[in-house]
Amino acid sequence: MDQSISYIINELGEERSMYYNAVAPPIIQTSNFAFNKISDLSAVFEDEYSAYLYSRGLNPTVDILRKKLAALDGAEDCLVLNSGASAIYNSVMANVKTGDHIISVNNPYSWAKHLFNHILPRFGVNTTYIDGTRIENFEETIQPNTTIIYLESPNGWSGEVQDLAAIATLAKKKGIVTICDNSFSTPLYQQPVKLGIDISIQSATKYIGGHSDVVAGVLSGTKEMIKKIFESEMLCTGNVISPQNAWLLIRGLRTLPMRLERVEKTAQSVRTYLESHSLIEKVIYPFSIENPQHLLAKKQMKGVGGLFSFVLNVNSDEEIVIFCESLRHILIAVSWGGHESLVMPSCASLPKGSFDKNNLQHKMVRMYVGLEEDSYLIADISQALDKITAARTK
Ligand SMILES: *Cc1c(COP(=O)(O)O)cnc(C)c1O
């Protein structure tokens, strides 16, 4: 079957003859599906993964999206949930029991960390965090009761990557389930399942939606794994995506390749500008030649997209505040992957008075470059950096 990206995005899963040859698929906005025969109803009770019963399980609009996202991931199947956080929650919960041990990379997404630190310990599941840049660290940390290795490659803030193929090989030997948060790259730039990872997760809120108007998440893997999560954790937590939001994600997918291509290019111009500015100490992204892991990053990723971090050469957090608040077009906000450029200073989450100007992490600003012109963004950054200089000479 034709599995080119264009085919997947424009045609796969769409049966237009069933809905008047409409080019855009219908939003099947129904909670319920009716049956003519009790025997058919009984069959679906037996196996809800096989047919439409109730939209907390399967829904035809969501299924169009599932086929496309699974194919893009190179996976047998996927589930689309109502947030990236619920994709993390469902995939982890489905693969642990009391007494199990999890290995996670340092500083995963905040709500993954919350699950590991605050929810799972109540059920006797403990997590060890490691520096994921060295394969030896995984080998040394595996215990007989380790059931999950949790990865985020690249990391949303530090750009650190893990050797996905090597970790997958190690985990398979020990019967450990590997989960990788792939939000940074999307399946267009990295396919963890094809590298041997068991479950690939994404926050579809970011690039897939692409317009800052939907919160959603994806998890993909083998049919067996997806069915297991569907029948237990997903139906029980009930955190499936709505048909309306699934439709918005299908619409987002139509333009995903060109949006990614655009932000890839614009972000590179912005980074080149930043790298030459005296108020910027360092620009951090996986393909940077200063990154000791850049060859590994280039081996497993096709691009880096619009997200990166930079370290401001400042003396105080007030100067970081001056920079961020002086931006006229670039917004101060969480999230990313939409049409609009954003900044997020790490000092916003520091306890008051704890800023240390010798700590690079405290001076870090995460930036997302959206779909604007590069000159428009560079002019905005330039005038905001000038405000730091102006404040110093006052
Ligand atoms: C945003 C994000 C998530 C969580 O996704 P939501 O859709 O906001 O729940 C998980 N991982 C990463 C890397 C993210 O950036």
Coordinates of C-alpha atoms and ligand atoms in Angstrom, one line a residue:
M1 CA 0.0 0.0 0.0
D2 CA 1.1 3.6 -0.7
Q3 CA 2.4 4.9 2.6
S4 CA 3.9 8.2 1.4
I5 CA 3.2 11.1 3.7
S6 CA 1.0 12.8 1.1
Y7 CA -1.1 9.7 0.8
I8 CA -1.5 9.3 4.5
I9 CA -2.4 12.9 5.1
N10 CA -4.8 13.4 2.2
E11 CA -6.4 10.0 1.7
L12 CA -5.7 7.2 4.2
G13 CA -8.8 6.4 6.3
E14 CA -11.1 8.6 4.3
E15 CA -14.0 6.8 2.6
R16 CA -15.5 9.7 0.8
S17 CA -18.1 7.7 -1.1
M18 CA -19.8 7.0 2.2
Y19 CA -20.4 10.7 2.8
Y20 CA -21.5 12.3 -0.5
N21 CA -17.8 12.5 -1.8
A22 CA -17.3 15.4 0.7
V23 CA -13.6 16.2 0.7
A24 CA -13.6 17.1 4.4
P25 CA -14.7 14.2 6.6
P26 CA -17.9 14.4 8.6
I27 CA -17.8 15.0 12.4
I28 CA -19.8 12.1 13.7
Q29 CA -21.0 13.9 16.7
T30 CA -22.7 11.1 18.5
S31 CA -22.3 9.5 21.9
N32 CA -24.2 6.3 20.9
F33 CA -24.6 3.7 18.1
A34 CA -27.7 1.7 17.7
F35 CA -28.1 -2.1 17.0
N36 CA -30.7 -4.1 15.1
K37 CA -29.8 -7.4 16.7
I38 CA -29.0 -8.4 20.2
S39 CA -26.4 -10.8 18.9
D40 CA -24.5 -7.9 17.3
L41 CA -24.7 -6.0 20.6
S42 CA -23.3 -9.0 22.4
A43 CA -20.5 -9.3 20.0
V44 CA -19.4 -5.7 20.7
F45 CA -19.7 -6.3 24.4
E46 CA -17.2 -9.1 23.9
D47 CA -14.8 -6.9 21.9
E48 CA -15.3 -3.2 22.0
Y49 CA -12.1 -2.6 20.1
S50 CA -13.7 -4.1 17.0
A51 CA -16.8 -2.0 16.4
Y52 CA -18.8 1.2 17.3
L53 CA -20.8 1.0 20.5
Y54 CA -20.3 4.2 22.4
S55 CA -18.0 7.2 21.7
R56 CA -16.0 6.8 24.9
G57 CA -14.5 3.8 22.9
L58 CA -14.4 4.0 19.1
N59 CA -15.9 6.8 16.9
P60 CA -15.7 7.0 13.1
T61 CA -14.2 10.5 12.9
V62 CA -11.6 9.6 15.5
D63 CA -10.8 6.4 13.5
I64 CA -9.9 8.4 10.4
L65 CA -7.4 10.3 12.5
R66 CA -6.1 7.1 14.2
K67 CA -5.3 5.5 10.9
K68 CA -3.4 8.6 9.7
L69 CA -1.4 9.0 13.0
A70 CA -0.5 5.3 13.3
A71 CA 0.7 5.3 9.7
L72 CA 2.8 8.4 10.2
D73 CA 4.4 6.8 13.3
G74 CA 5.1 3.6 11.4
A75 CA 3.0 1.8 14.1
E76 CA 0.3 -0.8 13.8
D77 CA -2.3 1.3 15.7
C78 CA -2.7 4.3 18.0
L79 CA -5.2 5.9 20.4
V80 CA -6.0 9.6 20.4
L81 CA -6.7 11.0 23.8
N82 CA -7.9 14.3 25.1
S83 CA -4.4 15.5 26.2
G84 CA -0.7 14.5 25.9
A85 CA -0.7 14.1 29.7
S86 CA -3.4 11.5 29.4
A87 CA -1.4 9.7 26.7
I88 CA 1.5 9.5 29.2
Y89 CA -0.8 8.4 32.1
N90 CA -2.6 5.7 30.1
S91 CA 0.6 4.2 28.6
V92 CA 2.4 4.1 32.0
M93 CA -0.5 2.8 34.1
A94 CA -1.2 0.0 31.6
N95 CA 2.3 -1.4 32.2
V96 CA 3.0 -1.3 35.9
K97 CA 1.8 -3.1 39.0
T98 CA 2.6 -2.8 42.7
G99 CA 6.3 -3.4 43.4
D100 CA 7.5 -2.5 40.0
H101 CA 10.3 -0.1 39.2
I102 CA 10.5 2.6 36.5
I103 CA 13.6 4.1 34.9
S104 CA 13.0 7.6 33.6
V105 CA 15.3 10.1 32.0
N106 CA 16.0 13.3 34.1
N107 CA 13.5 16.1 33.8
P108 CA 10.7 14.5 31.7
Y109 CA 7.6 16.5 31.0
S110 CA 6.2 18.0 34.3
W111 CA 3.1 15.8 34.5
A112 CA 5.1 12.6 33.8
K113 CA 7.3 13.6 36.7
H114 CA 4.2 14.2 38.8
L115 CA 2.9 10.7 38.0
F116 CA 6.3 9.2 38.9
N117 CA 6.8 11.3 42.1
H118 CA 3.3 11.6 43.6
I119 CA 0.8 9.1 42.2
L120 CA 2.7 5.9 41.6
P121 CA 4.6 5.8 44.9
R122 CA 1.1 5.4 46.6
F123 CA 0.9 2.1 44.8
G124 CA 4.4 0.9 45.6
V125 CA 5.9 1.8 42.2
N126 CA 9.2 3.7 42.4
T127 CA 11.1 5.6 39.8
T128 CA 14.8 6.2 39.3
Y129 CA 15.9 9.2 37.3
I130 CA 19.0 8.9 35.2
D131 CA 21.1 10.9 32.7
G132 CA 19.8 9.4 29.5
T133 CA 22.7 10.5 27.4
R134 CA 24.8 7.4 28.4
I135 CA 23.5 3.9 27.6
E136 CA 25.6 2.5 30.5
N137 CA 23.4 4.4 32.9
F138 CA 20.4 2.4 31.7
E139 CA 22.4 -0.9 32.0
E140 CA 23.5 -0.1 35.6
T141 CA 20.0 1.0 36.8
I142 CA 17.9 -1.9 35.6
Q143 CA 16.6 -4.0 38.4
P144 CA 14.8 -7.4 38.3
N145 CA 11.5 -5.5 38.8
T146 CA 12.1 -2.8 36.2
T147 CA 9.1 -2.8 33.9
I148 CA 9.2 0.6 32.1
I149 CA 11.9 2.7 30.7
Y150 CA 10.5 6.2 30.1
L151 CA 12.2 8.5 27.6
E152 CA 11.8 12.0 26.2
S153 CA 14.0 12.6 23.2
P154 CA 14.8 15.3 22.6
N155 CA 14.0 16.9 26.0
G156 CA 11.7 20.0 25.5
W157 CA 14.1 22.3 27.4
S158 CA 17.6 20.9 27.3
G159 CA 17.5 19.3 23.8
E160 CA 19.2 16.2 25.3
V161 CA 18.6 13.1 23.3
Q162 CA 18.7 9.3 24.0
D163 CA 20.0 6.6 21.7
L164 CA 16.5 5.1 21.0
A165 CA 17.6 2.1 19.0
A166 CA 20.3 1.0 21.6
I167 CA 17.9 1.5 24.5
A168 CA 15.1 -0.4 22.7
T169 CA 17.5 -3.4 22.1
L170 CA 18.6 -3.4 25.7
A171 CA 15.0 -3.2 27.0
K172 CA 13.8 -6.0 24.7
K173 CA 16.4 -8.4 26.1
K174 CA 15.1 -7.7 29.6
G175 CA 11.4 -7.7 28.7
I176 CA 11.0 -4.0 29.7
V177 CA 8.5 -1.8 28.0
T178 CA 10.0 1.4 26.5
I179 CA 7.9 4.6 26.2
C180 CA 9.2 7.7 24.4
D181 CA 7.7 11.2 24.4
N182 CA 8.1 12.3 20.8
S183 CA 6.3 15.6 21.0
F184 CA 9.4 17.6 20.1
S185 CA 9.9 15.9 16.7
T186 CA 6.5 14.6 15.5
P187 CA 6.5 11.4 13.4
L188 CA 7.7 13.5 10.5
Y189 CA 11.1 14.1 12.1
Q190 CA 11.5 11.0 14.3
Q191 CA 9.7 7.6 14.4
P192 CA 10.5 5.9 17.8
V193 CA 8.5 2.8 17.0
K194 CA 10.5 2.2 13.9
L195 CA 13.7 2.4 16.1
G196 CA 12.2 -0.4 18.3
I197 CA 10.5 1.7 21.0
D198 CA 7.2 0.0 22.2
I199 CA 5.0 3.1 22.8
S200 CA 5.5 6.5 21.1
I201 CA 3.6 9.4 22.7
Q202 CA 2.9 12.9 21.5
S203 CA 1.1 15.9 22.7
A204 CA -1.0 16.6 19.6
T205 CA -1.7 20.0 21.2
K206 CA 1.6 21.1 19.7
Y207 CA 2.4 20.5 16.0
I208 CA -0.4 18.2 15.0
G209 CA -3.1 20.6 16.0
G210 CA -0.9 23.5 15.0
H211 CA -3.2 26.4 15.7
S212 CA -3.3 26.6 19.5
D213 CA -6.9 25.6 19.7
V214 CA -7.0 21.9 20.7
V215 CA -5.6 19.9 23.6
A216 CA -5.0 16.3 22.6
G217 CA -2.5 13.4 22.8
V218 CA -1.5 10.3 20.9
L219 CA 0.0 7.0 21.9
S220 CA 1.0 4.4 19.3
G221 CA 2.5 0.9 19.2
T222 CA 1.6 -2.7 18.3
K223 CA -2.1 -3.7 18.0
E224 CA -1.7 -5.9 21.0
M225 CA -0.4 -3.0 23.2
I226 CA -3.0 -0.5 21.9
K227 CA -5.8 -3.0 22.4
K228 CA -4.6 -3.6 26.0
I229 CA -4.6 0.1 26.8
F230 CA -7.9 0.7 25.0
E231 CA -9.8 -2.1 26.8
S232 CA -8.6 -1.2 30.3
E233 CA -7.0 2.2 31.0
M234 CA -8.6 4.2 28.2
L235 CA -12.2 3.0 28.6
C236 CA -11.8 3.4 32.4
T237 CA -10.4 6.9 32.5
G238 CA -12.7 7.9 29.7
N239 CA -10.2 10.4 28.4
V240 CA -10.8 9.8 24.7
I241 CA -10.7 12.8 22.3
S242 CA -14.1 14.3 21.1
P243 CA -15.1 13.9 17.4
Q244 CA -15.0 17.7 17.0
N245 CA -11.4 17.9 18.3
A246 CA -10.4 14.8 16.2
W247 CA -11.7 16.7 13.1
L248 CA -9.6 19.7 14.0
L249 CA -6.5 17.5 14.3
I250 CA -7.3 16.0 10.8
R251 CA -7.4 19.5 9.5
G252 CA -4.1 20.3 11.3
L253 CA -2.4 17.3 9.7
R254 CA -3.2 18.6 6.2
T255 CA -0.6 21.3 6.6
L256 CA 1.8 19.7 9.1
P257 CA 4.6 19.0 6.6
M258 CA 4.7 22.6 5.3
R259 CA 4.3 24.1 8.7
L260 CA 7.2 22.1 10.0
E261 CA 9.3 23.0 7.0
R262 CA 8.6 26.6 7.6
V263 CA 9.4 26.7 11.3
E264 CA 12.5 24.6 10.7
K265 CA 13.8 27.3 8.4
T266 CA 12.7 30.4 10.3
A267 CA 14.0 29.0 13.6
Q268 CA 17.4 28.5 12.0
S269 CA 17.5 32.2 11.0
V270 CA 16.5 33.2 14.5
R271 CA 19.1 31.0 16.1
T272 CA 21.8 32.3 13.7
Y273 CA 20.9 35.9 14.8
L274 CA 20.9 35.0 18.5
E275 CA 24.3 33.2 18.2
S276 CA 25.9 36.4 17.1
H277 CA 24.4 38.6 19.8
S278 CA 26.6 39.6 22.8
L279 CA 23.7 39.3 25.2
I280 CA 23.2 35.6 24.2
E281 CA 25.6 33.2 26.0
K282 CA 24.5 30.0 24.3
V283 CA 21.8 28.7 22.0
I284 CA 20.7 25.1 22.8
Y285 CA 19.2 22.7 20.2
P286 CA 19.9 19.1 19.3
F287 CA 21.7 19.7 15.9
S288 CA 24.0 22.4 17.4
I289 CA 27.6 21.5 16.7
E290 CA 28.3 22.5 20.3
N291 CA 26.0 19.7 21.4
P292 CA 28.2 16.6 22.0
Q293 CA 25.2 14.5 20.9
H294 CA 24.6 16.2 17.6
L295 CA 25.7 13.2 15.5
L296 CA 23.3 10.9 17.3
A297 CA 20.5 13.5 17.0
K298 CA 21.1 13.8 13.3
K299 CA 21.1 10.0 13.0
Q300 CA 17.7 9.5 14.5
M301 CA 16.0 12.8 13.6
K302 CA 15.2 14.5 10.3
G303 CA 14.8 18.0 11.7
V304 CA 14.6 20.0 14.9
G305 CA 11.5 22.1 14.3
G306 CA 10.8 25.5 15.9
L307 CA 11.6 24.8 19.6
F308 CA 14.9 25.6 21.2
S309 CA 16.4 27.4 24.3
F310 CA 18.9 30.1 24.7
V311 CA 20.9 31.4 27.7
L312 CA 20.8 35.2 28.3
N313 CA 24.0 36.9 29.3
V314 CA 22.4 38.7 32.2
N315 CA 23.2 39.7 35.8
S316 CA 19.8 39.4 37.3
D317 CA 16.4 37.8 36.7
E318 CA 15.0 41.4 36.4
E319 CA 16.9 41.7 33.1
I320 CA 15.3 38.5 31.8
V321 CA 11.9 40.0 32.8
I322 CA 12.8 43.2 30.9
F323 CA 13.6 41.2 27.8
C324 CA 10.4 39.1 27.9
E325 CA 8.1 41.9 28.7
S326 CA 9.6 44.2 26.0
L327 CA 8.7 41.7 23.2
R328 CA 5.9 43.4 21.2
H329 CA 4.8 40.4 19.0
I330 CA 6.3 37.3 20.6
L331 CA 4.0 36.1 23.4
I332 CA 4.9 34.9 26.9
A333 CA 3.2 31.6 27.2
V334 CA 3.5 27.8 27.8
S335 CA 2.9 25.2 25.0
W336 CA 4.2 25.6 21.4
G337 CA 3.7 24.1 17.9
G338 CA 1.1 26.7 16.9
H339 CA 1.2 29.6 14.4
E340 CA 2.5 32.1 17.0
S341 CA 6.0 32.5 18.4
L342 CA 6.4 32.2 22.2
V343 CA 8.9 32.6 24.9
M344 CA 9.0 31.0 28.4
P345 CA 11.8 32.0 30.8
S346 CA 12.9 29.3 33.2
C347 CA 13.2 31.9 36.0
A348 CA 9.3 32.1 36.0
S349 CA 9.2 28.8 37.9
L350 CA 12.1 29.6 40.4
P351 CA 11.2 30.3 44.0
K352 CA 11.5 34.0 44.8
G353 CA 15.1 35.1 45.6
S354 CA 16.7 31.9 44.4
F355 CA 18.1 33.2 41.1
D356 CA 21.8 32.5 40.6
K357 CA 23.5 34.3 37.8
N358 CA 26.2 31.6 37.6
N359 CA 23.6 28.9 36.9
L360 CA 23.0 28.7 33.2
Q361 CA 19.6 27.0 33.7
H362 CA 18.3 30.0 35.6
K363 CA 19.2 32.2 32.7
M364 CA 17.5 30.0 30.1
V365 CA 14.6 31.1 27.9
R366 CA 12.7 28.5 25.9
M367 CA 11.6 29.9 22.6
Y368 CA 9.2 28.5 20.0
V369 CA 9.3 30.0 16.5
G370 CA 6.0 30.0 14.7
L371 CA 4.9 30.9 11.2
E372 CA 5.8 34.6 11.2
E373 CA 8.4 36.1 8.9
D374 CA 12.0 35.7 10.3
S375 CA 12.8 39.4 9.9
Y376 CA 9.6 40.3 11.9
L377 CA 10.7 38.0 14.8
I378 CA 14.4 39.1 14.7
A379 CA 13.4 42.8 14.8
D380 CA 11.2 42.0 17.8
I381 CA 13.9 40.1 19.7
S382 CA 16.5 42.8 18.8
Q383 CA 14.5 45.7 20.2
A384 CA 13.8 43.7 23.4
L385 CA 17.5 42.9 23.9
D386 CA 18.2 46.6 23.4
K387 CA 16.0 47.3 26.4
I388 CA 18.4 45.3 28.6
T389 CA 21.3 47.4 27.4
A390 CA 19.2 50.6 27.9
A391 CA 18.3 49.6 31.5
R392 CA 22.1 49.0 32.3
T393 CA 23.1 52.5 31.1
K394 CA 20.3 54.3 32.9
Ligands
LIG1 C1 2.9 19.7 26.2 C2 3.7 18.5 26.4 C3 3.1 17.3 27.0 C4 1.7 17.3 27.5 O1 0.8 17.5 26.5 P1 -0.7 18.1 26.8 O2 -1.3 18.0 25.5 O3 -0.4 19.5 27.2 O4 -1.3 17.4 27.9 C5 3.9 16.2 27.1 N1 5.2 16.2 26.7 C6 5.8 17.3 26.1 C7 7.2 17.2 25.7 C8 5.1 18.5 26.0 O5 5.6 19.5 25.5

